[in-house]
Amino acid sequence: ALLSLTELQLPLSYCLVFGALISPTDPIAVLGILKSAGAPHSVELVISGESLFNDGVSVVLFSLIVAMIASGEAPSVIGASYLLLKEAGGGALLGSCVGYITYRMLKSIDSYQEEVLITLAAVLGAYALATQFHVSGPLAMVVMGLIVGNQGRSHAMSEQTEKNLDMFWELIDEILNAVLFVLIGLEVVLIQFSNPLLTTGLLVILLTLLSRLLTVGVPIAVLGKRFRLPEGAWSVMTWGGLRGGISVALALSLPSGAARDIVVSLTYLVVVFSILIQGMSIGKLVKRVIPCAATKDEG
């Protein structure tokens, strides 16, 4: 319906692809802002947890839709359910196995150099296995990260190891994000931003925020007290759903063509708005809607 208003031509299948790839959020940047703004730990925990599983499921759906486009035919309900179960369930199972093995290896030694290398080998090896077995690599990484990040930190890592491990993976994250944005910058140089494309981008940004409000903001507003969240948490969760590296990477992975160029352009517009507008204003929003955050900041 939006495309008909702006005279932009994009197949329905690529609209579904865009919906899947724009769903993942990037909690890294917003968590840093929330900490500096004095947001309660419960809000940070919900944002990071929601992002972890949201990212994994979104990547699985993206893969299924792209496979459907490549095959040229829509799978049956049973076939799609089987693929989803195989991708998601297989990824979770693989992540559990590799995560437990990694945890046992970390527990057996106390040398942060070797432990950093073990986690690196686990990530690369598990993702290679996921690709080989045709299961979800991102979900495997999520589950493995939960095991190593919780059990590993509590029972298998010294304070020095935790510090060095965090520094290493934060650096890797920054480098990969920088590479992604350089790549999309090079792509965007080749794309001509027409008025219909810019208009569609604006409408997509509004639609993305609305969908975030309905799927995250409203449930948090209704159930927030059960999770011990402050009253204004729903607005922070809605506005704090920043899009970033994962959306960019998925968009760039699409096969070449006119539809891909449109999807990449729309992704670029949403991500830029997310980082510049939402990212720069989320701190002020936290201090405004969560009283304890403002109190901490004043103190």
PDB file of C-alpha atoms in Angstrom:
ATOM      1  CA  ALA A   1       0.000   0.000   0.000  1.00  0.00           C
ATOM      2  CA  LEU A   2       2.825   2.406   0.847  1.00  0.00           C
ATOM      3  CA  LEU A   3       4.605   1.650  -2.418  1.00  0.00           C
ATOM      4  CA  SER A   4       1.491   2.436  -4.432  1.00  0.00           C
ATOM      5  CA  LEU A   5       1.440   5.896  -2.865  1.00  0.00           C
ATOM      6  CA  THR A   6       5.041   6.624  -3.837  1.00  0.00           C
ATOM      7  CA  GLU A   7       5.141   4.897  -7.248  1.00  0.00           C
ATOM      8  CA  LEU A   8       8.050   2.717  -6.135  1.00  0.00           C
ATOM      9  CA  GLN A   9       8.141  -0.779  -7.624  1.00  0.00           C
ATOM     10  CA  LEU A  10       9.157  -3.551  -5.221  1.00  0.00           C
ATOM     11  CA  PRO A  11       7.913  -7.164  -5.323  1.00  0.00           C
ATOM     12  CA  LEU A  12       5.975  -8.448  -2.329  1.00  0.00           C
ATOM     13  CA  SER A  13       8.661 -11.045  -1.635  1.00  0.00           C
ATOM     14  CA  TYR A  14      11.269  -8.309  -1.211  1.00  0.00           C
ATOM     15  CA  CYS A  15       8.890  -6.383   1.019  1.00  0.00           C
ATOM     16  CA  LEU A  16       8.851  -9.446   3.268  1.00  0.00           C
ATOM     17  CA  VAL A  17      12.641  -9.619   3.068  1.00  0.00           C
ATOM     18  CA  PHE A  18      12.888  -5.993   4.134  1.00  0.00           C
ATOM     19  CA  GLY A  19      10.507  -6.589   7.025  1.00  0.00           C
ATOM     20  CA  ALA A  20      12.662  -9.456   8.256  1.00  0.00           C
ATOM     21  CA  LEU A  21      16.005  -7.682   7.916  1.00  0.00           C
ATOM     22  CA  ILE A  22      14.878  -4.411   9.504  1.00  0.00           C
ATOM     23  CA  SER A  23      13.504  -6.162  12.601  1.00  0.00           C
ATOM     24  CA  PRO A  24      16.825  -6.843  14.399  1.00  0.00           C
ATOM     25  CA  THR A  25      17.944  -4.144  16.802  1.00  0.00           C
ATOM     26  CA  ASP A  26      21.437  -3.133  17.895  1.00  0.00           C
ATOM     27  CA  PRO A  27      21.532  -2.924  21.699  1.00  0.00           C
ATOM     28  CA  ILE A  28      25.245  -2.141  22.042  1.00  0.00           C
ATOM     29  CA  ALA A  29      25.021   1.582  21.350  1.00  0.00           C
ATOM     30  CA  VAL A  30      21.788   2.161  23.230  1.00  0.00           C
ATOM     31  CA  LEU A  31      22.970   0.242  26.307  1.00  0.00           C
ATOM     32  CA  GLY A  32      25.954   2.553  26.632  1.00  0.00           C
ATOM     33  CA  ILE A  33      23.650   5.565  26.436  1.00  0.00           C
ATOM     34  CA  LEU A  34      21.249   4.058  28.971  1.00  0.00           C
ATOM     35  CA  LYS A  35      24.069   3.435  31.445  1.00  0.00           C
ATOM     36  CA  SER A  36      25.343   6.992  31.155  1.00  0.00           C
ATOM     37  CA  ALA A  37      21.782   8.284  31.588  1.00  0.00           C
ATOM     38  CA  GLY A  38      21.335   6.234  34.762  1.00  0.00           C
ATOM     39  CA  ALA A  39      18.596   3.920  33.489  1.00  0.00           C
ATOM     40  CA  PRO A  40      17.599   1.041  35.796  1.00  0.00           C
ATOM     41  CA  HIS A  41      19.376  -2.256  35.212  1.00  0.00           C
ATOM     42  CA  SER A  42      16.023  -3.959  34.564  1.00  0.00           C
ATOM     43  CA  VAL A  43      15.490  -1.816  31.450  1.00  0.00           C
ATOM     44  CA  GLU A  44      18.965  -2.636  30.144  1.00  0.00           C
ATOM     45  CA  LEU A  45      18.365  -6.331  30.766  1.00  0.00           C
ATOM     46  CA  VAL A  46      15.066  -6.392  28.876  1.00  0.00           C
ATOM     47  CA  ILE A  47      16.517  -4.486  25.904  1.00  0.00           C
ATOM     48  CA  SER A  48      19.527  -6.791  25.590  1.00  0.00           C
ATOM     49  CA  GLY A  49      17.479  -9.967  26.068  1.00  0.00           C
ATOM     50  CA  GLU A  50      14.811  -8.918  23.582  1.00  0.00           C
ATOM     51  CA  SER A  51      17.471  -8.013  21.046  1.00  0.00           C
ATOM     52  CA  LEU A  52      19.278 -11.346  21.333  1.00  0.00           C
ATOM     53  CA  PHE A  53      16.314 -13.515  20.411  1.00  0.00           C
ATOM     54  CA  ASN A  54      14.793 -10.943  18.073  1.00  0.00           C
ATOM     55  CA  ASP A  55      18.002 -10.934  16.045  1.00  0.00           C
ATOM     56  CA  GLY A  56      18.190 -14.712  15.857  1.00  0.00           C
ATOM     57  CA  VAL A  57      14.580 -15.217  14.788  1.00  0.00           C
ATOM     58  CA  SER A  58      14.744 -12.359  12.274  1.00  0.00           C
ATOM     59  CA  VAL A  59      17.800 -13.833  10.580  1.00  0.00           C
ATOM     60  CA  VAL A  60      16.086 -17.224  10.351  1.00  0.00           C
ATOM     61  CA  LEU A  61      12.999 -15.666   8.737  1.00  0.00           C
ATOM     62  CA  PHE A  62      15.214 -13.670   6.392  1.00  0.00           C
ATOM     63  CA  SER A  63      16.989 -16.850   5.295  1.00  0.00           C
ATOM     64  CA  LEU A  64      13.699 -18.655   4.698  1.00  0.00           C
ATOM     65  CA  ILE A  65      12.262 -15.842   2.574  1.00  0.00           C
ATOM     66  CA  VAL A  66      15.456 -15.469   0.535  1.00  0.00           C
ATOM     67  CA  ALA A  67      15.469 -19.233  -0.066  1.00  0.00           C
ATOM     68  CA  MET A  68      11.863 -18.983  -1.223  1.00  0.00           C
ATOM     69  CA  ILE A  69      12.790 -16.216  -3.674  1.00  0.00           C
ATOM     70  CA  ALA A  70      15.740 -18.229  -4.984  1.00  0.00           C
ATOM     71  CA  SER A  71      13.618 -21.343  -5.552  1.00  0.00           C
ATOM     72  CA  GLY A  72      10.873 -19.353  -7.243  1.00  0.00           C
ATOM     73  CA  GLU A  73       8.044 -21.068  -5.395  1.00  0.00           C
ATOM     74  CA  ALA A  74       6.376 -20.626  -2.029  1.00  0.00           C
ATOM     75  CA  PRO A  75       6.873 -23.532   0.392  1.00  0.00           C
ATOM     76  CA  SER A  76       3.913 -25.290   1.959  1.00  0.00           C
ATOM     77  CA  VAL A  77       2.960 -24.592   5.555  1.00  0.00           C
ATOM     78  CA  ILE A  78       4.441 -27.929   6.609  1.00  0.00           C
ATOM     79  CA  GLY A  79       7.595 -27.298   4.611  1.00  0.00           C
ATOM     80  CA  ALA A  80       8.043 -23.794   6.016  1.00  0.00           C
ATOM     81  CA  SER A  81       7.405 -25.048   9.554  1.00  0.00           C
ATOM     82  CA  TYR A  82       9.966 -27.807   9.091  1.00  0.00           C
ATOM     83  CA  LEU A  83      12.574 -25.374   7.786  1.00  0.00           C
ATOM     84  CA  LEU A  84      11.887 -22.966  10.641  1.00  0.00           C
ATOM     85  CA  LEU A  85      12.121 -25.748  13.219  1.00  0.00           C
ATOM     86  CA  LYS A  86      15.288 -27.089  11.647  1.00  0.00           C
ATOM     87  CA  GLU A  87      16.943 -23.680  11.462  1.00  0.00           C
ATOM     88  CA  ALA A  88      15.890 -22.459  14.902  1.00  0.00           C
ATOM     89  CA  GLY A  89      15.904 -25.735  16.830  1.00  0.00           C
ATOM     90  CA  GLY A  90      19.075 -26.987  15.209  1.00  0.00           C
ATOM     91  CA  GLY A  91      20.825 -23.694  15.844  1.00  0.00           C
ATOM     92  CA  ALA A  92      19.786 -23.670  19.497  1.00  0.00           C
ATOM     93  CA  LEU A  93      20.911 -27.286  19.957  1.00  0.00           C
ATOM     94  CA  LEU A  94      24.261 -26.647  18.292  1.00  0.00           C
ATOM     95  CA  GLY A  95      24.783 -23.517  20.376  1.00  0.00           C
ATOM     96  CA  SER A  96      24.012 -25.438  23.561  1.00  0.00           C
ATOM     97  CA  CYS A  97      26.529 -28.163  22.762  1.00  0.00           C
ATOM     98  CA  VAL A  98      29.337 -25.831  21.720  1.00  0.00           C
ATOM     99  CA  GLY A  99      28.552 -23.475  24.596  1.00  0.00           C
ATOM    100  CA  TYR A 100      28.843 -26.265  27.154  1.00  0.00           C
ATOM    101  CA  ILE A 101      32.095 -27.537  25.641  1.00  0.00           C
ATOM    102  CA  THR A 102      33.478 -23.989  25.641  1.00  0.00           C
ATOM    103  CA  TYR A 103      32.414 -23.516  29.255  1.00  0.00           C
ATOM    104  CA  ARG A 104      34.194 -26.708  30.318  1.00  0.00           C
ATOM    105  CA  MET A 105      37.348 -25.661  28.474  1.00  0.00           C
ATOM    106  CA  LEU A 106      37.317 -22.210  30.062  1.00  0.00           C
ATOM    107  CA  LYS A 107      36.844 -23.753  33.480  1.00  0.00           C
ATOM    108  CA  SER A 108      39.846 -26.032  33.047  1.00  0.00           C
ATOM    109  CA  ILE A 109      42.388 -23.206  32.665  1.00  0.00           C
ATOM    110  CA  ASP A 110      43.122 -19.772  34.109  1.00  0.00           C
ATOM    111  CA  SER A 111      44.933 -17.805  31.423  1.00  0.00           C
ATOM    112  CA  TYR A 112      43.083 -14.993  29.712  1.00  0.00           C
ATOM    113  CA  GLN A 113      45.149 -15.246  26.513  1.00  0.00           C
ATOM    114  CA  GLU A 114      44.106 -18.850  25.938  1.00  0.00           C
ATOM    115  CA  GLU A 115      40.545 -18.182  27.048  1.00  0.00           C
ATOM    116  CA  VAL A 116      40.134 -15.368  24.528  1.00  0.00           C
ATOM    117  CA  LEU A 117      41.398 -17.689  21.792  1.00  0.00           C
ATOM    118  CA  ILE A 118      39.026 -20.439  22.953  1.00  0.00           C
ATOM    119  CA  THR A 119      36.008 -18.149  22.611  1.00  0.00           C
ATOM    120  CA  LEU A 120      37.195 -16.999  19.186  1.00  0.00           C
ATOM    121  CA  ALA A 121      37.670 -20.588  18.032  1.00  0.00           C
ATOM    122  CA  ALA A 122      34.257 -21.530  19.434  1.00  0.00           C
ATOM    123  CA  VAL A 123      32.518 -18.744  17.512  1.00  0.00           C
ATOM    124  CA  LEU A 124      34.240 -19.485  14.208  1.00  0.00           C
ATOM    125  CA  GLY A 125      33.915 -23.242  14.586  1.00  0.00           C
ATOM    126  CA  ALA A 126      30.277 -23.199  15.658  1.00  0.00           C
ATOM    127  CA  TYR A 127      29.276 -20.904  12.803  1.00  0.00           C
ATOM    128  CA  ALA A 128      31.098 -23.120  10.317  1.00  0.00           C
ATOM    129  CA  LEU A 129      29.257 -26.152  11.706  1.00  0.00           C
ATOM    130  CA  ALA A 130      25.945 -24.296  11.516  1.00  0.00           C
ATOM    131  CA  THR A 131      26.583 -23.539   7.856  1.00  0.00           C
ATOM    132  CA  GLN A 132      27.547 -27.148   7.198  1.00  0.00           C
ATOM    133  CA  PHE A 133      24.426 -28.535   8.899  1.00  0.00           C
ATOM    134  CA  HIS A 134      22.127 -25.826   7.440  1.00  0.00           C
ATOM    135  CA  VAL A 135      20.962 -24.535  10.811  1.00  0.00           C
ATOM    136  CA  SER A 136      20.823 -20.985  12.150  1.00  0.00           C
ATOM    137  CA  GLY A 137      24.285 -19.671  12.939  1.00  0.00           C
ATOM    138  CA  PRO A 138      23.031 -16.497  14.671  1.00  0.00           C
ATOM    139  CA  LEU A 139      20.756 -18.478  17.004  1.00  0.00           C
ATOM    140  CA  ALA A 140      23.612 -20.850  17.764  1.00  0.00           C
ATOM    141  CA  MET A 141      25.751 -17.838  18.688  1.00  0.00           C
ATOM    142  CA  VAL A 142      22.989 -16.441  20.905  1.00  0.00           C
ATOM    143  CA  VAL A 143      22.580 -19.667  22.870  1.00  0.00           C
ATOM    144  CA  MET A 144      26.323 -20.227  23.107  1.00  0.00           C
ATOM    145  CA  GLY A 145      26.792 -16.645  24.265  1.00  0.00           C
ATOM    146  CA  LEU A 146      24.168 -17.055  26.968  1.00  0.00           C
ATOM    147  CA  ILE A 147      25.879 -20.166  28.311  1.00  0.00           C
ATOM    148  CA  VAL A 148      29.395 -18.747  28.224  1.00  0.00           C
ATOM    149  CA  GLY A 149      28.267 -15.300  29.351  1.00  0.00           C
ATOM    150  CA  ASN A 150      26.358 -16.608  32.356  1.00  0.00           C
ATOM    151  CA  GLN A 151      27.846 -19.922  33.473  1.00  0.00           C
ATOM    152  CA  GLY A 152      31.263 -19.002  32.147  1.00  0.00           C
ATOM    153  CA  ARG A 153      31.414 -15.681  33.954  1.00  0.00           C
ATOM    154  CA  SER A 154      30.107 -17.126  37.199  1.00  0.00           C
ATOM    155  CA  HIS A 155      32.176 -20.300  37.414  1.00  0.00           C
ATOM    156  CA  ALA A 156      34.940 -20.336  34.801  1.00  0.00           C
ATOM    157  CA  MET A 157      36.469 -16.858  34.499  1.00  0.00           C
ATOM    158  CA  SER A 158      38.642 -14.717  36.697  1.00  0.00           C
ATOM    159  CA  GLU A 159      38.082 -10.979  36.916  1.00  0.00           C
ATOM    160  CA  GLN A 160      41.073 -10.375  34.655  1.00  0.00           C
ATOM    161  CA  THR A 161      39.738 -12.812  32.067  1.00  0.00           C
ATOM    162  CA  GLU A 162      36.321 -11.145  32.073  1.00  0.00           C
ATOM    163  CA  LYS A 163      37.885  -7.726  31.533  1.00  0.00           C
ATOM    164  CA  ASN A 164      40.126  -8.831  28.674  1.00  0.00           C
ATOM    165  CA  LEU A 165      37.410 -10.930  27.061  1.00  0.00           C
ATOM    166  CA  ASP A 166      34.991  -8.002  27.082  1.00  0.00           C
ATOM    167  CA  MET A 167      37.608  -5.669  25.624  1.00  0.00           C
ATOM    168  CA  PHE A 168      38.452  -8.134  22.851  1.00  0.00           C
ATOM    169  CA  TRP A 169      34.874  -8.734  21.712  1.00  0.00           C
ATOM    170  CA  GLU A 170      33.914  -5.069  22.011  1.00  0.00           C
ATOM    171  CA  LEU A 171      36.828  -4.239  19.714  1.00  0.00           C
ATOM    172  CA  ILE A 172      35.757  -6.937  17.244  1.00  0.00           C
ATOM    173  CA  ASP A 173      32.218  -5.559  17.297  1.00  0.00           C
ATOM    174  CA  GLU A 174      33.397  -2.017  16.577  1.00  0.00           C
ATOM    175  CA  ILE A 175      35.661  -3.141  13.728  1.00  0.00           C
ATOM    176  CA  LEU A 176      32.956  -5.229  12.053  1.00  0.00           C
ATOM    177  CA  ASN A 177      30.392  -2.444  12.397  1.00  0.00           C
ATOM    178  CA  ALA A 178      32.847  -0.001  10.830  1.00  0.00           C
ATOM    179  CA  VAL A 179      33.451  -2.363   7.907  1.00  0.00           C
ATOM    180  CA  LEU A 180      29.708  -2.812   7.393  1.00  0.00           C
ATOM    181  CA  PHE A 181      29.035   0.903   7.256  1.00  0.00           C
ATOM    182  CA  VAL A 182      31.935   1.454   4.878  1.00  0.00           C
ATOM    183  CA  LEU A 183      30.459  -1.202   2.586  1.00  0.00           C
ATOM    184  CA  ILE A 184      26.984   0.276   2.654  1.00  0.00           C
ATOM    185  CA  GLY A 185      28.495   3.719   2.084  1.00  0.00           C
ATOM    186  CA  LEU A 186      30.149   2.431  -1.073  1.00  0.00           C
ATOM    187  CA  GLU A 187      26.859   0.871  -2.150  1.00  0.00           C
ATOM    188  CA  VAL A 188      24.856   4.026  -1.518  1.00  0.00           C
ATOM    189  CA  VAL A 189      27.236   6.088  -3.669  1.00  0.00           C
ATOM    190  CA  LEU A 190      26.011   4.068  -6.647  1.00  0.00           C
ATOM    191  CA  ILE A 191      22.335   4.541  -5.820  1.00  0.00           C
ATOM    192  CA  GLN A 192      20.368   7.582  -6.902  1.00  0.00           C
ATOM    193  CA  PHE A 193      17.989   8.780  -4.202  1.00  0.00           C
ATOM    194  CA  SER A 194      14.846   9.821  -6.047  1.00  0.00           C
ATOM    195  CA  ASN A 195      11.890  11.619  -4.505  1.00  0.00           C
ATOM    196  CA  PRO A 196       9.748   8.437  -4.431  1.00  0.00           C
ATOM    197  CA  LEU A 197      12.570   6.596  -2.654  1.00  0.00           C
ATOM    198  CA  LEU A 198      13.024   9.319  -0.039  1.00  0.00           C
ATOM    199  CA  THR A 199       9.269   9.550   0.506  1.00  0.00           C
ATOM    200  CA  THR A 200       9.036   5.789   0.905  1.00  0.00           C
ATOM    201  CA  GLY A 201      11.967   5.886   3.309  1.00  0.00           C
ATOM    202  CA  LEU A 202      10.183   8.427   5.491  1.00  0.00           C
ATOM    203  CA  LEU A 203       7.013   6.335   5.516  1.00  0.00           C
ATOM    204  CA  VAL A 204       9.006   3.187   6.303  1.00  0.00           C
ATOM    205  CA  ILE A 205      10.682   4.933   9.245  1.00  0.00           C
ATOM    206  CA  LEU A 206       7.279   5.877  10.653  1.00  0.00           C
ATOM    207  CA  LEU A 207       5.956   2.365  10.053  1.00  0.00           C
ATOM    208  CA  THR A 208       9.011   0.849  11.750  1.00  0.00           C
ATOM    209  CA  LEU A 209       8.463   3.002  14.829  1.00  0.00           C
ATOM    210  CA  LEU A 210       4.757   2.155  14.863  1.00  0.00           C
ATOM    211  CA  SER A 211       5.442  -1.575  14.643  1.00  0.00           C
ATOM    212  CA  ARG A 212       7.992  -1.251  17.448  1.00  0.00           C
ATOM    213  CA  LEU A 213       5.388   0.511  19.571  1.00  0.00           C
ATOM    214  CA  LEU A 214       2.747  -2.155  18.948  1.00  0.00           C
ATOM    215  CA  THR A 215       4.992  -5.195  19.383  1.00  0.00           C
ATOM    216  CA  VAL A 216       7.243  -3.982  22.196  1.00  0.00           C
ATOM    217  CA  GLY A 217       5.950  -0.749  23.693  1.00  0.00           C
ATOM    218  CA  VAL A 218       2.369  -1.846  24.306  1.00  0.00           C
ATOM    219  CA  PRO A 219       3.269  -5.227  25.898  1.00  0.00           C
ATOM    220  CA  ILE A 220       5.811  -3.499  28.147  1.00  0.00           C
ATOM    221  CA  ALA A 221       3.225  -0.889  29.141  1.00  0.00           C
ATOM    222  CA  VAL A 222       0.771  -3.648  30.066  1.00  0.00           C
ATOM    223  CA  LEU A 223       3.167  -6.166  31.638  1.00  0.00           C
ATOM    224  CA  GLY A 224       5.956  -3.866  32.801  1.00  0.00           C
ATOM    225  CA  LYS A 225       5.118  -4.154  36.493  1.00  0.00           C
ATOM    226  CA  ARG A 226       5.508  -7.936  36.371  1.00  0.00           C
ATOM    227  CA  PHE A 227       9.105  -7.421  35.233  1.00  0.00           C
ATOM    228  CA  ARG A 228       9.670  -4.629  37.769  1.00  0.00           C
ATOM    229  CA  LEU A 229      10.126  -2.028  35.072  1.00  0.00           C
ATOM    230  CA  PRO A 230       9.517   1.691  35.719  1.00  0.00           C
ATOM    231  CA  GLU A 231       6.397   3.286  34.263  1.00  0.00           C
ATOM    232  CA  GLY A 232       8.175   5.060  31.415  1.00  0.00           C
ATOM    233  CA  ALA A 233      10.020   1.950  30.251  1.00  0.00           C
ATOM    234  CA  TRP A 234       7.613   1.364  27.356  1.00  0.00           C
ATOM    235  CA  SER A 235       8.640   4.605  25.645  1.00  0.00           C
ATOM    236  CA  VAL A 236      12.339   3.884  26.188  1.00  0.00           C
ATOM    237  CA  MET A 237      11.922   0.381  24.758  1.00  0.00           C
ATOM    238  CA  THR A 238      10.075   1.775  21.741  1.00  0.00           C
ATOM    239  CA  TRP A 239      12.439   4.638  20.938  1.00  0.00           C
ATOM    240  CA  GLY A 240      15.522   2.648  21.947  1.00  0.00           C
ATOM    241  CA  GLY A 241      15.077  -0.011  19.256  1.00  0.00           C
ATOM    242  CA  LEU A 242      18.016   1.183  17.177  1.00  0.00           C
ATOM    243  CA  ARG A 243      18.745  -0.542  13.875  1.00  0.00           C
ATOM    244  CA  GLY A 244      22.361  -1.172  12.990  1.00  0.00           C
ATOM    245  CA  GLY A 245      24.915  -3.634  11.723  1.00  0.00           C
ATOM    246  CA  ILE A 246      22.758  -6.738  11.351  1.00  0.00           C
ATOM    247  CA  SER A 247      20.220  -5.006   9.115  1.00  0.00           C
ATOM    248  CA  VAL A 248      23.023  -3.584   6.989  1.00  0.00           C
ATOM    249  CA  ALA A 249      24.752  -6.956   6.663  1.00  0.00           C
ATOM    250  CA  LEU A 250      21.545  -8.740   5.655  1.00  0.00           C
ATOM    251  CA  ALA A 251      20.684  -6.092   3.073  1.00  0.00           C
ATOM    252  CA  LEU A 252      24.135  -6.317   1.512  1.00  0.00           C
ATOM    253  CA  SER A 253      23.870 -10.113   1.305  1.00  0.00           C
ATOM    254  CA  LEU A 254      20.936  -9.970  -1.135  1.00  0.00           C
ATOM    255  CA  PRO A 255      21.549 -10.898  -4.786  1.00  0.00           C
ATOM    256  CA  SER A 256      22.199  -8.008  -7.168  1.00  0.00           C
ATOM    257  CA  GLY A 257      19.261  -6.352  -8.864  1.00  0.00           C
ATOM    258  CA  ALA A 258      16.939  -3.366  -8.832  1.00  0.00           C
ATOM    259  CA  ALA A 259      14.956  -4.731  -5.883  1.00  0.00           C
ATOM    260  CA  ARG A 260      18.159  -5.154  -3.875  1.00  0.00           C
ATOM    261  CA  ASP A 261      19.144  -1.535  -4.536  1.00  0.00           C
ATOM    262  CA  ILE A 262      15.806  -0.332  -3.205  1.00  0.00           C
ATOM    263  CA  VAL A 263      16.047  -2.536  -0.109  1.00  0.00           C
ATOM    264  CA  VAL A 264      19.626  -1.386   0.577  1.00  0.00           C
ATOM    265  CA  SER A 265      18.596   2.259   0.201  1.00  0.00           C
ATOM    266  CA  LEU A 266      15.604   1.921   2.522  1.00  0.00           C
ATOM    267  CA  THR A 267      17.747   0.061   5.042  1.00  0.00           C
ATOM    268  CA  TYR A 268      20.323   2.836   4.892  1.00  0.00           C
ATOM    269  CA  LEU A 269      17.683   5.509   5.517  1.00  0.00           C
ATOM    270  CA  VAL A 270      16.172   3.656   8.477  1.00  0.00           C
ATOM    271  CA  VAL A 271      19.567   2.918  10.039  1.00  0.00           C
ATOM    272  CA  VAL A 272      20.805   6.498   9.626  1.00  0.00           C
ATOM    273  CA  PHE A 273      17.618   7.872  11.197  1.00  0.00           C
ATOM    274  CA  SER A 274      17.881   5.308  13.964  1.00  0.00           C
ATOM    275  CA  ILE A 275      21.471   6.147  14.837  1.00  0.00           C
ATOM    276  CA  LEU A 276      21.380   9.920  14.403  1.00  0.00           C
ATOM    277  CA  ILE A 277      17.907  10.821  15.665  1.00  0.00           C
ATOM    278  CA  GLN A 278      16.952   8.017  18.039  1.00  0.00           C
ATOM    279  CA  GLY A 279      20.477   7.418  19.300  1.00  0.00           C
ATOM    280  CA  MET A 280      21.131  11.082  20.067  1.00  0.00           C
ATOM    281  CA  SER A 281      17.818  11.602  21.851  1.00  0.00           C
ATOM    282  CA  ILE A 282      17.346   8.367  23.814  1.00  0.00           C
ATOM    283  CA  GLY A 283      19.420   9.638  26.744  1.00  0.00           C
ATOM    284  CA  LYS A 284      17.230  12.724  27.155  1.00  0.00           C
ATOM    285  CA  LEU A 285      14.124  10.563  26.894  1.00  0.00           C
ATOM    286  CA  VAL A 286      15.359   8.267  29.670  1.00  0.00           C
ATOM    287  CA  LYS A 287      15.980  11.192  32.011  1.00  0.00           C
ATOM    288  CA  ARG A 288      12.575  12.642  31.203  1.00  0.00           C
ATOM    289  CA  VAL A 289      10.339   9.589  31.572  1.00  0.00           C
ATOM    290  CA  ILE A 290      12.207   7.634  34.269  1.00  0.00           C
ATOM    291  CA  PRO A 291      12.453   9.718  37.455  1.00  0.00           C
ATOM    292  CA  CYS A 292      15.165   7.596  39.075  1.00  0.00           C
ATOM    293  CA  ALA A 293      17.430   8.177  36.065  1.00  0.00           C
ATOM    294  CA  ALA A 294      17.135  11.932  36.412  1.00  0.00           C
ATOM    295  CA  THR A 295      17.755  11.667  40.160  1.00  0.00           C
ATOM    296  CA  LYS A 296      20.935   9.643  39.626  1.00  0.00           C
ATOM    297  CA  ASP A 297      22.145  12.129  37.039  1.00  0.00           C
ATOM    298  CA  GLU A 298      21.598  15.062  39.384  1.00  0.00           C
ATOM    299  CA  GLY A 299      23.306  13.224  42.226  1.00  0.00           C
TER     300      GLY A 299
END
